[in-house]
Amino acid sequence: RNACASGRAQLTAVANSSALISSVGFYDGARLIARVRQNEFGVYRTTWRADRARRGKHTLRVVASDLQGREASASRPIRVCR
């Protein structure tokens, strides 16, 4: 069963690489929510305004990119509830 989000949701990702991480992108499907370059010990955070998203199923995805051009991603299904 998918998690349910409403209002503002804190999104967190942990990323590391043998090269420096250049940025971490947070996505709702194909739509970029935020690109984060600053981190604290490899933890990247942003806030998602779920109250501005349409109700129903979404896929949140995070993509970490390093300075050598490598990428890694992870995703999670979620529902937007009101």
CSV table of N, CA, C and O in Angstrom, one decimal:
chain,number,residue,atom,x,y,z
A,1,ARG,N,0.8,-1.2,0.0
A,1,ARG,CA,0.0,0.0,0.0
A,1,ARG,C,0.9,1.2,0.0
A,1,ARG,O,1.9,1.3,0.7
A,2,ASN,N,0.5,2.2,-0.8
A,2,ASN,CA,1.3,3.4,-0.9
A,2,ASN,C,1.1,4.3,0.3
A,2,ASN,O,0.1,4.4,0.9
A,3,ALA,N,2.2,5.0,0.6
A,3,ALA,CA,2.1,6.1,1.7
A,3,ALA,C,1.2,7.2,1.2
A,3,ALA,O,1.1,7.4,0.0
A,4,CYS,N,0.7,7.9,2.1
A,4,CYS,CA,-0.2,9.0,1.8
A,4,CYS,C,0.4,10.4,2.2
A,4,CYS,O,0.8,10.5,3.4
A,5,ALA,N,0.5,11.3,1.3
A,5,ALA,CA,1.1,12.6,1.6
A,5,ALA,C,0.0,13.7,1.4
A,5,ALA,O,-0.8,13.7,0.6
A,6,SER,N,0.1,14.7,2.3
A,6,SER,CA,-0.7,15.9,2.1
A,6,SER,C,0.1,17.1,2.7
A,6,SER,O,1.0,16.9,3.5
A,7,GLY,N,-0.3,18.3,2.4
A,7,GLY,CA,0.5,19.5,2.9
A,7,GLY,C,1.9,19.5,2.4
A,7,GLY,O,2.1,19.3,1.2
A,8,ARG,N,2.8,19.7,3.2
A,8,ARG,CA,4.2,19.8,2.9
A,8,ARG,C,4.9,18.5,3.4
A,8,ARG,O,4.7,18.1,4.5
A,9,ALA,N,5.7,17.9,2.5
A,9,ALA,CA,6.4,16.7,2.9
A,9,ALA,C,7.9,16.9,2.8
A,9,ALA,O,8.4,17.4,1.8
A,10,GLN,N,8.6,16.5,3.8
A,10,GLN,CA,10.1,16.6,3.8
A,10,GLN,C,10.6,15.4,3.1
A,10,GLN,O,10.3,14.2,3.4
A,11,LEU,N,11.4,15.6,2.0
A,11,LEU,CA,12.1,14.6,1.2
A,11,LEU,C,13.5,14.5,1.6
A,11,LEU,O,14.2,15.6,1.6
A,12,THR,N,14.1,13.3,1.8
A,12,THR,CA,15.4,13.2,2.2
A,12,THR,C,16.1,12.1,1.4
A,12,THR,O,15.5,11.0,1.2
A,13,ALA,N,17.3,12.3,1.0
A,13,ALA,CA,18.1,11.3,0.3
A,13,ALA,C,19.5,11.3,0.8
A,13,ALA,O,20.0,12.3,1.2
A,14,VAL,N,20.1,10.1,0.9
A,14,VAL,CA,21.5,9.9,1.3
A,14,VAL,C,22.3,9.5,0.0
A,14,VAL,O,21.9,8.5,-0.6
A,15,ALA,N,23.3,10.2,-0.3
A,15,ALA,CA,24.1,9.9,-1.5
A,15,ALA,C,25.6,10.0,-1.2
A,15,ALA,O,26.0,10.9,-0.5
A,16,ASN,N,26.4,9.1,-1.8
A,16,ASN,CA,27.8,9.2,-1.7
A,16,ASN,C,28.4,8.5,-2.9
A,16,ASN,O,27.7,7.8,-3.6
A,17,SER,N,29.6,8.8,-3.2
A,17,SER,CA,30.3,8.3,-4.4
A,17,SER,C,31.8,8.4,-4.2
A,17,SER,O,32.2,9.2,-3.3
A,18,SER,N,32.6,7.7,-5.0
A,18,SER,CA,34.0,7.9,-4.9
A,18,SER,C,34.4,9.3,-5.4
A,18,SER,O,35.5,9.8,-5.1
A,19,ALA,N,33.6,9.9,-6.2
A,19,ALA,CA,33.8,11.3,-6.7
A,19,ALA,C,32.8,12.2,-5.9
A,19,ALA,O,31.8,11.7,-5.3
A,20,LEU,N,33.0,13.5,-5.9
A,20,LEU,CA,32.1,14.4,-5.2
A,20,LEU,C,30.7,14.3,-5.9
A,20,LEU,O,30.6,14.3,-7.1
A,21,ILE,N,29.7,14.4,-5.1
A,21,ILE,CA,28.3,14.5,-5.6
A,21,ILE,C,28.1,15.9,-6.1
A,21,ILE,O,28.3,16.9,-5.3
A,22,SER,N,27.7,16.1,-7.3
A,22,SER,CA,27.5,17.5,-7.8
A,22,SER,C,26.1,18.0,-7.5
A,22,SER,O,25.9,19.2,-7.2
A,23,SER,N,25.1,17.1,-7.5
A,23,SER,CA,23.7,17.5,-7.2
A,23,SER,C,22.8,16.3,-7.0
A,23,SER,O,23.1,15.2,-7.5
A,24,VAL,N,21.7,16.5,-6.3
A,24,VAL,CA,20.7,15.5,-6.2
A,24,VAL,C,19.4,16.1,-6.6
A,24,VAL,O,19.0,17.2,-6.1
A,25,GLY,N,18.7,15.5,-7.6
A,25,GLY,CA,17.5,16.0,-8.1
A,25,GLY,C,16.3,15.2,-7.5
A,25,GLY,O,16.4,14.0,-7.5
A,26,PHE,N,15.3,15.9,-7.1
A,26,PHE,CA,14.1,15.3,-6.5
A,26,PHE,C,13.0,15.5,-7.6
A,26,PHE,O,12.7,16.6,-8.0
A,27,TYR,N,12.2,14.4,-7.9
A,27,TYR,CA,11.2,14.5,-9.0
A,27,TYR,C,9.9,13.9,-8.6
A,27,TYR,O,9.9,13.0,-7.8
A,28,ASP,N,8.8,14.5,-9.1
A,28,ASP,CA,7.5,13.9,-9.0
A,28,ASP,C,7.2,13.5,-10.4
A,28,ASP,O,6.9,14.3,-11.3
A,29,GLY,N,7.4,12.2,-10.7
A,29,GLY,CA,7.3,11.7,-12.1
A,29,GLY,C,8.5,12.3,-12.8
A,29,GLY,O,9.6,12.2,-12.4
A,30,ALA,N,8.2,13.0,-13.9
A,30,ALA,CA,9.2,13.7,-14.7
A,30,ALA,C,9.4,15.1,-14.3
A,30,ALA,O,10.4,15.8,-14.8
A,31,ARG,N,8.6,15.6,-13.4
A,31,ARG,CA,8.6,17.0,-13.0
A,31,ARG,C,9.7,17.2,-11.9
A,31,ARG,O,9.6,16.6,-10.9
A,32,LEU,N,10.6,18.1,-12.1
A,32,LEU,CA,11.6,18.4,-11.1
A,32,LEU,C,11.0,19.2,-10.0
A,32,LEU,O,10.4,20.2,-10.2
A,33,ILE,N,11.1,18.7,-8.8
A,33,ILE,CA,10.7,19.4,-7.6
A,33,ILE,C,11.8,20.3,-7.1
A,33,ILE,O,11.5,21.5,-6.8
A,34,ALA,N,13.0,19.8,-7.0
A,34,ALA,CA,14.2,20.6,-6.6
A,34,ALA,C,15.5,19.9,-7.0
A,34,ALA,O,15.5,18.7,-7.0
A,35,ARG,N,16.5,20.8,-7.2
A,35,ARG,CA,17.8,20.2,-7.4
A,35,ARG,C,18.7,20.8,-6.2
A,35,ARG,O,18.8,22.0,-6.0
A,36,VAL,N,19.2,19.9,-5.4
A,36,VAL,CA,19.9,20.3,-4.2
A,36,VAL,C,21.4,20.0,-4.4
A,36,VAL,O,21.8,18.9,-4.8
A,37,ARG,N,22.2,21.0,-4.1
A,37,ARG,CA,23.7,20.9,-4.2
A,37,ARG,C,24.3,20.9,-2.8
A,37,ARG,O,25.4,20.4,-2.6
A,38,GLN,N,23.7,21.5,-1.8
A,38,GLN,CA,24.2,21.5,-0.5
A,38,GLN,C,23.7,20.3,0.3
A,38,GLN,O,22.6,19.9,0.2
A,39,ASN,N,24.6,19.8,1.2
A,39,ASN,CA,24.3,18.7,2.0
A,39,ASN,C,25.0,18.7,3.3
A,39,ASN,O,25.9,19.5,3.5
A,40,GLU,N,24.5,17.9,4.2
A,40,GLU,CA,25.2,17.8,5.5
A,40,GLU,C,25.5,16.3,5.7
A,40,GLU,O,24.6,15.5,5.8
A,41,PHE,N,26.8,16.0,5.6
A,41,PHE,CA,27.3,14.6,5.7
A,41,PHE,C,26.6,13.7,4.7
A,41,PHE,O,26.3,12.5,5.1
A,42,GLY,N,26.4,14.1,3.5
A,42,GLY,CA,25.8,13.2,2.4
A,42,GLY,C,24.3,13.1,2.5
A,42,GLY,O,23.8,12.3,1.7
A,43,VAL,N,23.7,13.9,3.3
A,43,VAL,CA,22.2,13.9,3.4
A,43,VAL,C,21.7,15.1,2.7
A,43,VAL,O,22.1,16.3,3.0
A,44,TYR,N,20.8,14.9,1.7
A,44,TYR,CA,20.2,16.0,0.9
A,44,TYR,C,18.7,16.1,1.2
A,44,TYR,O,18.0,15.0,1.3
A,45,ARG,N,18.2,17.3,1.4
A,45,ARG,CA,16.8,17.5,1.8
A,45,ARG,C,16.1,18.6,1.0
A,45,ARG,O,16.8,19.5,0.6
A,46,THR,N,14.8,18.4,0.8
A,46,THR,CA,14.0,19.4,0.2
A,46,THR,C,12.6,19.2,0.8
A,46,THR,O,12.3,18.2,1.3
A,47,THR,N,11.7,20.2,0.5
A,47,THR,CA,10.3,20.1,0.9
A,47,THR,C,9.5,20.0,-0.4
A,47,THR,O,9.7,20.8,-1.3
A,48,TRP,N,8.5,19.1,-0.4
A,48,TRP,CA,7.6,18.9,-1.5
A,48,TRP,C,6.3,19.4,-1.1
A,48,TRP,O,5.7,19.1,-0.1
A,49,ARG,N,5.7,20.3,-1.9
A,49,ARG,CA,4.4,20.9,-1.7
A,49,ARG,C,3.3,19.9,-2.2
A,49,ARG,O,2.8,20.1,-3.3
A,50,ALA,N,3.1,18.8,-1.5
A,50,ALA,CA,2.1,17.9,-1.9
A,50,ALA,C,0.7,18.5,-2.1
A,50,ALA,O,-0.1,18.0,-2.8
A,51,ASP,N,0.4,19.6,-1.3
A,51,ASP,CA,-0.9,20.2,-1.4
A,51,ASP,C,-1.1,20.9,-2.8
A,51,ASP,O,-2.2,21.3,-3.1
A,52,ARG,N,0.0,21.1,-3.5
A,52,ARG,CA,-0.1,21.6,-4.9
A,52,ARG,C,-0.1,20.6,-6.0
A,52,ARG,O,-0.3,20.9,-7.2
A,53,ALA,N,0.0,19.3,-5.6
A,53,ALA,CA,0.0,18.2,-6.5
A,53,ALA,C,-1.4,17.7,-6.7
A,53,ALA,O,-2.2,17.8,-5.8
A,54,ARG,N,-1.7,17.1,-7.8
A,54,ARG,CA,-3.0,16.5,-8.0
A,54,ARG,C,-3.2,15.3,-7.1
A,54,ARG,O,-2.2,14.7,-6.7
A,55,ARG,N,-4.4,15.0,-6.7
A,55,ARG,CA,-4.7,13.9,-5.9
A,55,ARG,C,-4.5,12.6,-6.6
A,55,ARG,O,-4.5,12.6,-7.8
A,56,GLY,N,-4.1,11.5,-5.9
A,56,GLY,CA,-3.9,10.3,-6.5
A,56,GLY,C,-2.5,9.8,-6.5
A,56,GLY,O,-1.7,10.2,-5.7
A,57,LYS,N,-2.2,8.9,-7.4
A,57,LYS,CA,-0.9,8.2,-7.4
A,57,LYS,C,0.2,9.0,-8.0
A,57,LYS,O,0.0,9.7,-9.0
A,58,HIS,N,1.4,9.0,-7.4
A,58,HIS,CA,2.6,9.7,-7.9
A,58,HIS,C,3.8,8.8,-7.7
A,58,HIS,O,3.7,7.8,-6.8
A,59,THR,N,4.8,9.0,-8.4
A,59,THR,CA,6.1,8.3,-8.1
A,59,THR,C,7.1,9.4,-7.8
A,59,THR,O,7.4,10.2,-8.7
A,60,LEU,N,7.7,9.4,-6.6
A,60,LEU,CA,8.7,10.3,-6.3
A,60,LEU,C,10.0,9.6,-6.6
A,60,LEU,O,10.2,8.4,-6.3
A,61,ARG,N,10.9,10.4,-7.2
A,61,ARG,CA,12.2,9.8,-7.7
A,61,ARG,C,13.3,10.7,-7.3
A,61,ARG,O,13.2,12.0,-7.3
A,62,VAL,N,14.5,10.2,-6.9
A,62,VAL,CA,15.6,11.0,-6.6
A,62,VAL,C,16.8,10.5,-7.5
A,62,VAL,O,16.9,9.3,-7.7
A,63,VAL,N,17.5,11.5,-8.1
A,63,VAL,CA,18.7,11.1,-8.9
A,63,VAL,C,19.9,11.9,-8.4
A,63,VAL,O,19.9,13.1,-8.3
A,64,ALA,N,20.9,11.1,-8.0
A,64,ALA,CA,22.2,11.7,-7.6
A,64,ALA,C,23.2,11.6,-8.7
A,64,ALA,O,23.3,10.6,-9.4
A,65,SER,N,23.9,12.8,-8.9
A,65,SER,CA,24.9,12.9,-10.0
A,65,SER,C,26.2,13.2,-9.4
A,65,SER,O,26.3,14.1,-8.5
A,66,ASP,N,27.3,12.6,-9.8
A,66,ASP,CA,28.6,13.0,-9.3
A,66,ASP,C,29.4,13.7,-10.4
A,66,ASP,O,29.0,13.9,-11.5
A,67,LEU,N,30.6,14.2,-10.0
A,67,LEU,CA,31.4,15.1,-10.9
A,67,LEU,C,32.0,14.3,-12.0
A,67,LEU,O,32.5,14.9,-13.0
A,68,GLN,N,31.9,12.9,-12.0
A,68,GLN,CA,32.4,12.1,-13.1
A,68,GLN,C,31.3,11.8,-14.1
A,68,GLN,O,31.5,11.0,-15.0
A,69,GLY,N,30.1,12.4,-13.9
A,69,GLY,CA,29.0,12.1,-14.8
A,69,GLY,C,28.1,10.9,-14.5
A,69,GLY,O,27.2,10.6,-15.3
A,70,ARG,N,28.4,10.2,-13.4
A,70,ARG,CA,27.6,9.0,-13.1
A,70,ARG,C,26.4,9.4,-12.4
A,70,ARG,O,26.4,10.4,-11.6
A,71,GLU,N,25.3,8.6,-12.5
A,71,GLU,CA,24.1,8.9,-11.9
A,71,GLU,C,23.5,7.6,-11.2
A,71,GLU,O,23.8,6.5,-11.7
A,72,ALA,N,22.8,7.8,-10.1
A,72,ALA,CA,22.1,6.7,-9.4
A,72,ALA,C,20.8,7.2,-9.0
A,72,ALA,O,20.6,8.4,-8.7
A,73,SER,N,19.8,6.3,-9.1
A,73,SER,CA,18.4,6.8,-8.8
A,73,SER,C,17.7,5.8,-7.9
A,73,SER,O,18.0,4.6,-7.9
A,74,ALA,N,16.6,6.3,-7.3
A,74,ALA,CA,15.7,5.5,-6.5
A,74,ALA,C,14.4,6.1,-6.6
A,74,ALA,O,14.2,7.3,-6.8
A,75,SER,N,13.3,5.3,-6.5
A,75,SER,CA,12.0,5.8,-6.5
A,75,SER,C,11.1,5.2,-5.5
A,75,SER,O,11.4,4.1,-5.0
A,76,ARG,N,9.9,5.8,-5.2
A,76,ARG,CA,9.0,5.3,-4.3
A,76,ARG,C,7.6,5.8,-4.7
A,76,ARG,O,7.4,7.0,-5.0
A,77,PRO,N,6.6,4.9,-4.8
A,77,PRO,CA,5.2,5.3,-5.0
A,77,PRO,C,4.6,6.0,-3.8
A,77,PRO,O,5.0,5.6,-2.7
A,78,ILE,N,3.8,6.9,-4.1
A,78,ILE,CA,3.1,7.6,-3.0
A,78,ILE,C,1.7,8.1,-3.5
A,78,ILE,O,1.5,8.3,-4.7
A,79,ARG,N,0.8,8.3,-2.6
A,79,ARG,CA,-0.5,8.9,-2.9
A,79,ARG,C,-0.6,10.3,-2.3
A,79,ARG,O,-0.1,10.5,-1.2
A,80,VAL,N,-1.2,11.2,-3.0
A,80,VAL,CA,-1.5,12.5,-2.5
A,80,VAL,C,-3.0,12.5,-2.0
A,80,VAL,O,-3.9,12.1,-2.8
A,81,CYS,N,-3.1,12.8,-0.7
A,81,CYS,CA,-4.5,12.8,-0.1
A,81,CYS,C,-4.8,14.2,0.3
A,81,CYS,O,-3.9,15.0,0.6
A,82,ARG,N,-6.0,14.5,0.5
A,82,ARG,CA,-6.4,15.8,1.0
A,82,ARG,C,-7.2,15.6,2.3
A,82,ARG,O,-7.9,14.7,2.5
